[in-house]
Amino acid sequence: MGENQWITITVMRTQGSAPRDAGTAMRVFADGQDGTIGGGALEWEATAIAHEMLANGKTDMQRVMPLGPDLGQCCGGTVTLGFQQGAAVGDATQPALWIWGAGHVGRAIAGVFAPFNDRPITLIDTTAARMPSNLPDGVAPLVAADPLLVVPHAPSNADHLVLTYSHDIDLALCDALLRRDFGSIGLIGSDTKWTRFRRRLTAMGHGNEQISRIACPIGDPALGKHPQAIALSVATAMLTTQSVKEERTG
């Protein structure tokens, strides 16, 4: 693997007592790490596995790890860890794109952007079963039982598209993203959904100007609701916005 690659370690499931909840994630690079899954022998062993994957090119695996004497821990529980390769696009010229939700629309959007090969793309969902088995090159899968726990791992200038299977998760993600730096946020949904979300985000303490940075609905309704149509219109809007920014700064 190249120097711009890493392994994301995610706590996918826990049984019994465990140092961190499902959804906790960290990244391991050849020369360091970002985040923690609880420290101690569990993290040491997981980091060693990640370094081995970086060395041998393995891109995806799961490991069930009992928290007992073998790891020098007395929690008595069991943790299932997911290990997934991530990589910065070598000639990336655009901000990272984080797609929250691997449903039909999320997959379609990833498929539209991947061939451009100019931005790292991360596709996030809550279970491995929801993740497509075949992803385009340049799209890194990230399984997180609690997506909110991986929000801090997104680059500060990343573009986010929020389109999960749950309105509650969508709202929680919007709240979490508004509390940190980001490039842009797009939210799938109707005008009615957005009116309700604006009201609830206001109650959560966000100002109108900040809330208005979320684009909702996304896509051109004139093109219909087919996932590919939504993906094409979303991509067109994002590419147009990026082009305008480049013209202004160029």
PDB file of C-alpha atoms in Angstrom:
ATOM      1  CA  MET A   1       0.000   0.000   0.000  1.00  0.00           C
ATOM      2  CA  GLY A   2       1.098   3.575  -0.632  1.00  0.00           C
ATOM      3  CA  GLU A   3       2.041   6.194   1.914  1.00  0.00           C
ATOM      4  CA  ASN A   4      -1.372   7.885   1.700  1.00  0.00           C
ATOM      5  CA  GLN A   5      -3.260   4.782   2.761  1.00  0.00           C
ATOM      6  CA  TRP A   6      -4.574   3.657   6.103  1.00  0.00           C
ATOM      7  CA  ILE A   7      -6.715   1.051   7.807  1.00  0.00           C
ATOM      8  CA  THR A   8      -9.919   2.118   9.559  1.00  0.00           C
ATOM      9  CA  ILE A   9     -10.670  -0.055  12.591  1.00  0.00           C
ATOM     10  CA  THR A  10     -14.321   0.022  13.644  1.00  0.00           C
ATOM     11  CA  VAL A  11     -15.971  -1.579  16.661  1.00  0.00           C
ATOM     12  CA  MET A  12     -18.798  -3.305  14.809  1.00  0.00           C
ATOM     13  CA  ARG A  13     -20.416  -5.271  17.645  1.00  0.00           C
ATOM     14  CA  THR A  14     -19.901  -5.815  21.348  1.00  0.00           C
ATOM     15  CA  GLN A  15     -21.135  -8.512  23.705  1.00  0.00           C
ATOM     16  CA  GLY A  16     -20.859  -8.101  27.439  1.00  0.00           C
ATOM     17  CA  SER A  17     -18.483  -5.548  28.908  1.00  0.00           C
ATOM     18  CA  ALA A  18     -16.239  -3.747  26.401  1.00  0.00           C
ATOM     19  CA  PRO A  19     -14.034  -0.629  26.531  1.00  0.00           C
ATOM     20  CA  ARG A  20     -15.900   1.163  23.719  1.00  0.00           C
ATOM     21  CA  ASP A  21     -19.373   1.021  22.166  1.00  0.00           C
ATOM     22  CA  ALA A  22     -20.175  -0.188  18.659  1.00  0.00           C
ATOM     23  CA  GLY A  23     -19.446   2.489  16.091  1.00  0.00           C
ATOM     24  CA  THR A  24     -16.206   3.682  17.691  1.00  0.00           C
ATOM     25  CA  ALA A  25     -13.501   3.953  15.047  1.00  0.00           C
ATOM     26  CA  MET A  26      -9.844   4.828  14.617  1.00  0.00           C
ATOM     27  CA  ARG A  27      -7.414   5.029  11.722  1.00  0.00           C
ATOM     28  CA  VAL A  28      -3.971   3.431  11.576  1.00  0.00           C
ATOM     29  CA  PHE A  29      -1.273   4.748   9.249  1.00  0.00           C
ATOM     30  CA  ALA A  30       2.165   3.316   8.587  1.00  0.00           C
ATOM     31  CA  ASP A  31       3.672   5.977  10.843  1.00  0.00           C
ATOM     32  CA  GLY A  32       0.939   6.711  13.371  1.00  0.00           C
ATOM     33  CA  GLN A  33      -2.731   6.619  14.233  1.00  0.00           C
ATOM     34  CA  ASP A  34      -5.791   8.832  14.679  1.00  0.00           C
ATOM     35  CA  GLY A  35      -8.405   8.120  17.342  1.00  0.00           C
ATOM     36  CA  THR A  36      -8.773   5.224  19.751  1.00  0.00           C
ATOM     37  CA  ILE A  37     -10.926   2.153  20.300  1.00  0.00           C
ATOM     38  CA  GLY A  38     -10.202   2.120  24.011  1.00  0.00           C
ATOM     39  CA  GLY A  39      -6.471   1.647  24.356  1.00  0.00           C
ATOM     40  CA  GLY A  40      -4.861  -1.251  26.164  1.00  0.00           C
ATOM     41  CA  ALA A  41      -4.088  -4.672  24.775  1.00  0.00           C
ATOM     42  CA  LEU A  42      -7.151  -4.697  22.496  1.00  0.00           C
ATOM     43  CA  GLU A  43      -6.008  -1.573  20.675  1.00  0.00           C
ATOM     44  CA  TRP A  44      -2.410  -2.783  20.579  1.00  0.00           C
ATOM     45  CA  GLU A  45      -3.455  -6.064  18.954  1.00  0.00           C
ATOM     46  CA  ALA A  46      -5.823  -4.317  16.533  1.00  0.00           C
ATOM     47  CA  THR A  47      -3.113  -1.840  15.546  1.00  0.00           C
ATOM     48  CA  ALA A  48      -0.699  -4.700  14.898  1.00  0.00           C
ATOM     49  CA  ILE A  49      -3.266  -6.337  12.614  1.00  0.00           C
ATOM     50  CA  ALA A  50      -3.747  -3.039  10.775  1.00  0.00           C
ATOM     51  CA  HIS A  51       0.005  -2.621  10.247  1.00  0.00           C
ATOM     52  CA  GLU A  52       0.163  -6.155   8.873  1.00  0.00           C
ATOM     53  CA  MET A  53      -2.658  -5.316   6.447  1.00  0.00           C
ATOM     54  CA  LEU A  54      -0.821  -2.172   5.331  1.00  0.00           C
ATOM     55  CA  ALA A  55       2.230  -4.306   4.654  1.00  0.00           C
ATOM     56  CA  ASN A  56       0.571  -7.178   2.799  1.00  0.00           C
ATOM     57  CA  GLY A  57      -2.119  -5.262   0.897  1.00  0.00           C
ATOM     58  CA  LYS A  58      -5.140  -6.912   2.515  1.00  0.00           C
ATOM     59  CA  THR A  59      -8.050  -4.474   2.273  1.00  0.00           C
ATOM     60  CA  ASP A  60     -10.941  -5.833   4.339  1.00  0.00           C
ATOM     61  CA  MET A  61     -11.473  -8.257   7.194  1.00  0.00           C
ATOM     62  CA  GLN A  62     -13.266  -8.811  10.489  1.00  0.00           C
ATOM     63  CA  ARG A  63     -11.898 -10.218  13.718  1.00  0.00           C
ATOM     64  CA  VAL A  64     -13.780 -11.389  16.821  1.00  0.00           C
ATOM     65  CA  MET A  65     -11.659 -10.645  19.880  1.00  0.00           C
ATOM     66  CA  PRO A  66     -12.556 -12.050  23.334  1.00  0.00           C
ATOM     67  CA  LEU A  67     -11.574  -9.628  26.090  1.00  0.00           C
ATOM     68  CA  GLY A  68     -10.033 -12.183  28.389  1.00  0.00           C
ATOM     69  CA  PRO A  69      -6.651 -13.311  29.694  1.00  0.00           C
ATOM     70  CA  ASP A  70      -5.128 -13.630  26.208  1.00  0.00           C
ATOM     71  CA  LEU A  71      -5.382  -9.848  25.854  1.00  0.00           C
ATOM     72  CA  GLY A  72      -4.603  -9.199  29.484  1.00  0.00           C
ATOM     73  CA  GLN A  73      -8.073  -7.778  30.047  1.00  0.00           C
ATOM     74  CA  CYS A  74     -10.746  -8.795  32.501  1.00  0.00           C
ATOM     75  CA  CYS A  75     -13.772  -7.172  30.835  1.00  0.00           C
ATOM     76  CA  GLY A  76     -15.102 -10.597  29.971  1.00  0.00           C
ATOM     77  CA  GLY A  77     -16.866  -9.382  26.849  1.00  0.00           C
ATOM     78  CA  THR A  78     -16.315  -9.887  23.146  1.00  0.00           C
ATOM     79  CA  VAL A  79     -15.624  -7.259  20.497  1.00  0.00           C
ATOM     80  CA  THR A  80     -16.030  -7.679  16.743  1.00  0.00           C
ATOM     81  CA  LEU A  81     -13.673  -5.369  14.889  1.00  0.00           C
ATOM     82  CA  GLY A  82     -13.912  -4.430  11.235  1.00  0.00           C
ATOM     83  CA  PHE A  83     -10.727  -3.526   9.349  1.00  0.00           C
ATOM     84  CA  GLN A  84     -11.133  -1.584   6.109  1.00  0.00           C
ATOM     85  CA  GLN A  85      -8.654   0.056   3.802  1.00  0.00           C
ATOM     86  CA  GLY A  86      -8.901   3.776   3.183  1.00  0.00           C
ATOM     87  CA  ALA A  87      -6.799   5.784   0.794  1.00  0.00           C
ATOM     88  CA  ALA A  88      -6.349   9.332  -0.320  1.00  0.00           C
ATOM     89  CA  VAL A  89      -6.745   9.670  -4.072  1.00  0.00           C
ATOM     90  CA  GLY A  90      -3.259  10.212  -5.448  1.00  0.00           C
ATOM     91  CA  ASP A  91      -4.189  13.136  -7.701  1.00  0.00           C
ATOM     92  CA  ALA A  92      -7.061  14.440  -5.586  1.00  0.00           C
ATOM     93  CA  THR A  93      -7.914  18.040  -6.415  1.00  0.00           C
ATOM     94  CA  GLN A  94     -11.349  18.172  -4.783  1.00  0.00           C
ATOM     95  CA  PRO A  95     -12.474  17.863  -1.143  1.00  0.00           C
ATOM     96  CA  ALA A  96     -13.312  14.455   0.258  1.00  0.00           C
ATOM     97  CA  LEU A  97     -16.890  13.258  -0.214  1.00  0.00           C
ATOM     98  CA  TRP A  98     -18.567  11.419   2.651  1.00  0.00           C
ATOM     99  CA  ILE A  99     -21.810   9.701   1.677  1.00  0.00           C
ATOM    100  CA  TRP A 100     -23.892   8.785   4.721  1.00  0.00           C
ATOM    101  CA  GLY A 101     -26.089   5.883   3.644  1.00  0.00           C
ATOM    102  CA  ALA A 102     -25.297   2.990   1.303  1.00  0.00           C
ATOM    103  CA  GLY A 103     -28.817   2.588  -0.063  1.00  0.00           C
ATOM    104  CA  HIS A 104     -29.721   2.862  -3.742  1.00  0.00           C
ATOM    105  CA  VAL A 105     -29.139   6.616  -3.919  1.00  0.00           C
ATOM    106  CA  GLY A 106     -25.895   6.521  -1.940  1.00  0.00           C
ATOM    107  CA  ARG A 107     -24.510   3.765  -4.147  1.00  0.00           C
ATOM    108  CA  ALA A 108     -25.562   5.611  -7.285  1.00  0.00           C
ATOM    109  CA  ILE A 109     -23.876   8.831  -6.151  1.00  0.00           C
ATOM    110  CA  ALA A 110     -20.666   6.963  -5.316  1.00  0.00           C
ATOM    111  CA  GLY A 111     -20.781   5.369  -8.755  1.00  0.00           C
ATOM    112  CA  VAL A 112     -21.164   8.720 -10.499  1.00  0.00           C
ATOM    113  CA  PHE A 113     -18.273  10.405  -8.672  1.00  0.00           C
ATOM    114  CA  ALA A 114     -15.792   7.505  -8.605  1.00  0.00           C
ATOM    115  CA  PRO A 115     -14.668   7.699 -12.279  1.00  0.00           C
ATOM    116  CA  PHE A 116     -13.531  11.311 -11.864  1.00  0.00           C
ATOM    117  CA  ASN A 117     -10.749  10.025  -9.573  1.00  0.00           C
ATOM    118  CA  ASP A 118     -10.247  13.528  -8.174  1.00  0.00           C
ATOM    119  CA  ARG A 119     -11.580  13.156  -4.632  1.00  0.00           C
ATOM    120  CA  PRO A 120     -11.502  10.473  -1.914  1.00  0.00           C
ATOM    121  CA  ILE A 121     -14.976   9.013  -1.384  1.00  0.00           C
ATOM    122  CA  THR A 122     -16.183   7.318   1.805  1.00  0.00           C
ATOM    123  CA  LEU A 123     -19.474   5.399   1.898  1.00  0.00           C
ATOM    124  CA  ILE A 124     -20.812   4.917   5.425  1.00  0.00           C
ATOM    125  CA  ASP A 125     -23.576   2.684   6.759  1.00  0.00           C
ATOM    126  CA  THR A 126     -24.503   0.994   9.997  1.00  0.00           C
ATOM    127  CA  THR A 127     -23.986  -2.680   9.092  1.00  0.00           C
ATOM    128  CA  ALA A 128     -21.822  -4.649   6.701  1.00  0.00           C
ATOM    129  CA  ALA A 129     -24.994  -6.217   5.283  1.00  0.00           C
ATOM    130  CA  ARG A 130     -26.106  -2.808   4.006  1.00  0.00           C
ATOM    131  CA  MET A 131     -22.812  -2.228   2.203  1.00  0.00           C
ATOM    132  CA  PRO A 132     -22.568  -3.303  -1.461  1.00  0.00           C
ATOM    133  CA  SER A 133     -20.123  -6.135  -2.081  1.00  0.00           C
ATOM    134  CA  ASN A 134     -18.601  -4.494  -5.149  1.00  0.00           C
ATOM    135  CA  LEU A 135     -17.653  -0.842  -4.839  1.00  0.00           C
ATOM    136  CA  PRO A 136     -15.959   1.221  -7.540  1.00  0.00           C
ATOM    137  CA  ASP A 137     -12.256   1.941  -7.190  1.00  0.00           C
ATOM    138  CA  GLY A 138     -11.716   5.009  -5.062  1.00  0.00           C
ATOM    139  CA  VAL A 139     -14.730   4.386  -2.807  1.00  0.00           C
ATOM    140  CA  ALA A 140     -13.827   3.323   0.738  1.00  0.00           C
ATOM    141  CA  PRO A 141     -16.540   1.537   2.761  1.00  0.00           C
ATOM    142  CA  LEU A 142     -16.923   2.430   6.432  1.00  0.00           C
ATOM    143  CA  VAL A 143     -19.226   0.369   8.646  1.00  0.00           C
ATOM    144  CA  ALA A 144     -20.223   2.189  11.834  1.00  0.00           C
ATOM    145  CA  ALA A 145     -23.025   0.950  14.077  1.00  0.00           C
ATOM    146  CA  ASP A 146     -23.214   4.487  15.471  1.00  0.00           C
ATOM    147  CA  PRO A 147     -22.384   6.872  12.597  1.00  0.00           C
ATOM    148  CA  LEU A 148     -22.081   9.830  14.973  1.00  0.00           C
ATOM    149  CA  LEU A 149     -18.901   8.354  16.417  1.00  0.00           C
ATOM    150  CA  VAL A 150     -17.072   8.585  13.081  1.00  0.00           C
ATOM    151  CA  VAL A 151     -18.103  12.169  12.265  1.00  0.00           C
ATOM    152  CA  PRO A 152     -14.875  13.502  13.876  1.00  0.00           C
ATOM    153  CA  HIS A 153     -12.831  11.419  11.424  1.00  0.00           C
ATOM    154  CA  ALA A 154     -14.076  13.353   8.384  1.00  0.00           C
ATOM    155  CA  PRO A 155     -11.697  15.963   6.932  1.00  0.00           C
ATOM    156  CA  SER A 156     -12.603  19.499   7.965  1.00  0.00           C
ATOM    157  CA  ASN A 157     -13.331  20.529   4.359  1.00  0.00           C
ATOM    158  CA  ALA A 158     -15.250  17.394   3.364  1.00  0.00           C
ATOM    159  CA  ASP A 159     -18.511  17.528   1.453  1.00  0.00           C
ATOM    160  CA  HIS A 160     -21.258  15.459   3.115  1.00  0.00           C
ATOM    161  CA  LEU A 161     -24.378  13.899   1.634  1.00  0.00           C
ATOM    162  CA  VAL A 162     -26.810  12.650   4.277  1.00  0.00           C
ATOM    163  CA  LEU A 163     -29.244  10.032   2.989  1.00  0.00           C
ATOM    164  CA  THR A 164     -29.568   7.212   5.499  1.00  0.00           C
ATOM    165  CA  TYR A 165     -32.547   4.914   5.980  1.00  0.00           C
ATOM    166  CA  SER A 166     -33.569   6.756   9.162  1.00  0.00           C
ATOM    167  CA  HIS A 167     -34.855  10.310   9.658  1.00  0.00           C
ATOM    168  CA  ASP A 168     -33.566  10.164  13.234  1.00  0.00           C
ATOM    169  CA  ILE A 169     -30.050   9.310  12.042  1.00  0.00           C
ATOM    170  CA  ASP A 170     -30.258  11.993   9.354  1.00  0.00           C
ATOM    171  CA  LEU A 171     -31.182  14.606  11.961  1.00  0.00           C
ATOM    172  CA  ALA A 172     -28.476  13.505  14.385  1.00  0.00           C
ATOM    173  CA  LEU A 173     -25.882  13.639  11.610  1.00  0.00           C
ATOM    174  CA  CYS A 174     -26.967  17.124  10.557  1.00  0.00           C
ATOM    175  CA  ASP A 175     -26.678  18.259  14.178  1.00  0.00           C
ATOM    176  CA  ALA A 176     -23.215  16.713  14.587  1.00  0.00           C
ATOM    177  CA  LEU A 177     -21.904  18.038  11.274  1.00  0.00           C
ATOM    178  CA  LEU A 178     -23.106  21.569  12.006  1.00  0.00           C
ATOM    179  CA  ARG A 179     -21.039  21.513  15.207  1.00  0.00           C
ATOM    180  CA  ARG A 180     -17.766  21.055  13.304  1.00  0.00           C
ATOM    181  CA  ASP A 181     -16.001  22.334  10.190  1.00  0.00           C
ATOM    182  CA  PHE A 182     -17.243  21.059   6.836  1.00  0.00           C
ATOM    183  CA  GLY A 183     -17.251  21.986   3.173  1.00  0.00           C
ATOM    184  CA  SER A 184     -20.908  21.410   2.381  1.00  0.00           C
ATOM    185  CA  ILE A 185     -23.871  19.337   3.555  1.00  0.00           C
ATOM    186  CA  GLY A 186     -26.634  17.964   1.357  1.00  0.00           C
ATOM    187  CA  LEU A 187     -29.689  16.249   2.844  1.00  0.00           C
ATOM    188  CA  ILE A 188     -32.105  14.060   0.932  1.00  0.00           C
ATOM    189  CA  GLY A 189     -35.779  14.617   1.647  1.00  0.00           C
ATOM    190  CA  SER A 190     -38.909  16.564   0.886  1.00  0.00           C
ATOM    191  CA  ASP A 191     -39.736  20.188   1.652  1.00  0.00           C
ATOM    192  CA  THR A 192     -41.870  18.918   4.522  1.00  0.00           C
ATOM    193  CA  LYS A 193     -38.959  16.966   5.996  1.00  0.00           C
ATOM    194  CA  TRP A 194     -36.698  19.994   5.716  1.00  0.00           C
ATOM    195  CA  THR A 195     -39.220  22.285   7.414  1.00  0.00           C
ATOM    196  CA  ARG A 196     -39.401  19.845  10.323  1.00  0.00           C
ATOM    197  CA  PHE A 197     -35.606  19.476  10.441  1.00  0.00           C
ATOM    198  CA  ARG A 198     -35.054  23.248  10.442  1.00  0.00           C
ATOM    199  CA  ARG A 199     -37.371  23.582  13.412  1.00  0.00           C
ATOM    200  CA  ARG A 200     -35.650  20.802  15.338  1.00  0.00           C
ATOM    201  CA  LEU A 201     -32.129  22.003  14.495  1.00  0.00           C
ATOM    202  CA  THR A 202     -33.098  25.449  15.761  1.00  0.00           C
ATOM    203  CA  ALA A 203     -34.265  23.858  19.012  1.00  0.00           C
ATOM    204  CA  MET A 204     -30.878  22.125  19.220  1.00  0.00           C
ATOM    205  CA  GLY A 205     -29.200  25.520  19.316  1.00  0.00           C
ATOM    206  CA  HIS A 206     -28.172  26.124  15.705  1.00  0.00           C
ATOM    207  CA  GLY A 207     -28.608  29.565  14.159  1.00  0.00           C
ATOM    208  CA  ASN A 208     -30.547  30.172  10.966  1.00  0.00           C
ATOM    209  CA  GLU A 209     -27.426  31.123   8.991  1.00  0.00           C
ATOM    210  CA  GLN A 210     -25.666  27.892   9.929  1.00  0.00           C
ATOM    211  CA  ILE A 211     -28.727  25.737   9.264  1.00  0.00           C
ATOM    212  CA  SER A 212     -29.078  27.354   5.842  1.00  0.00           C
ATOM    213  CA  ARG A 213     -25.720  25.885   4.860  1.00  0.00           C
ATOM    214  CA  ILE A 214     -27.512  22.548   4.522  1.00  0.00           C
ATOM    215  CA  ALA A 215     -28.905  22.028   1.027  1.00  0.00           C
ATOM    216  CA  CYS A 216     -32.269  20.261   1.138  1.00  0.00           C
ATOM    217  CA  PRO A 217     -33.866  18.830  -0.893  1.00  0.00           C
ATOM    218  CA  ILE A 218     -31.016  17.640  -3.111  1.00  0.00           C
ATOM    219  CA  GLY A 219     -31.414  16.630  -6.724  1.00  0.00           C
ATOM    220  CA  ASP A 220     -33.561  18.067  -9.482  1.00  0.00           C
ATOM    221  CA  PRO A 221     -37.199  16.944  -9.088  1.00  0.00           C
ATOM    222  CA  ALA A 222     -37.704  17.482 -12.818  1.00  0.00           C
ATOM    223  CA  LEU A 223     -35.468  14.468 -13.449  1.00  0.00           C
ATOM    224  CA  GLY A 224     -37.568  12.170 -11.269  1.00  0.00           C
ATOM    225  CA  LYS A 225     -36.869  10.017  -8.225  1.00  0.00           C
ATOM    226  CA  HIS A 226     -34.878   7.196  -9.786  1.00  0.00           C
ATOM    227  CA  PRO A 227     -31.609   6.773  -7.823  1.00  0.00           C
ATOM    228  CA  GLN A 228     -29.503   7.322 -10.941  1.00  0.00           C
ATOM    229  CA  ALA A 229     -31.444  10.475 -11.804  1.00  0.00           C
ATOM    230  CA  ILE A 230     -30.945  11.821  -8.289  1.00  0.00           C
ATOM    231  CA  ALA A 231     -27.252  10.919  -8.424  1.00  0.00           C
ATOM    232  CA  LEU A 232     -26.738  12.678 -11.754  1.00  0.00           C
ATOM    233  CA  SER A 233     -28.497  15.843 -10.630  1.00  0.00           C
ATOM    234  CA  VAL A 234     -26.637  15.904  -7.291  1.00  0.00           C
ATOM    235  CA  ALA A 235     -23.312  15.440  -9.069  1.00  0.00           C
ATOM    236  CA  THR A 236     -24.165  18.168 -11.573  1.00  0.00           C
ATOM    237  CA  ALA A 237     -25.002  20.613  -8.784  1.00  0.00           C
ATOM    238  CA  MET A 238     -21.835  19.821  -6.836  1.00  0.00           C
ATOM    239  CA  LEU A 239     -19.590  20.029  -9.898  1.00  0.00           C
ATOM    240  CA  THR A 240     -21.173  23.331 -10.906  1.00  0.00           C
ATOM    241  CA  THR A 241     -20.647  24.772  -7.435  1.00  0.00           C
ATOM    242  CA  GLN A 242     -17.031  23.604  -7.421  1.00  0.00           C
ATOM    243  CA  SER A 243     -16.437  25.121 -10.863  1.00  0.00           C
ATOM    244  CA  VAL A 244     -17.815  28.479  -9.729  1.00  0.00           C
ATOM    245  CA  LYS A 245     -15.554  28.417  -6.655  1.00  0.00           C
ATOM    246  CA  GLU A 246     -12.514  27.680  -8.803  1.00  0.00           C
ATOM    247  CA  GLU A 247     -13.350  30.518 -11.186  1.00  0.00           C
ATOM    248  CA  ARG A 248     -13.657  32.953  -8.287  1.00  0.00           C
ATOM    249  CA  THR A 249     -10.373  31.905  -6.716  1.00  0.00           C
ATOM    250  CA  GLY A 250      -8.521  31.366  -9.996  1.00  0.00           C
TER     251      GLY A 250
END
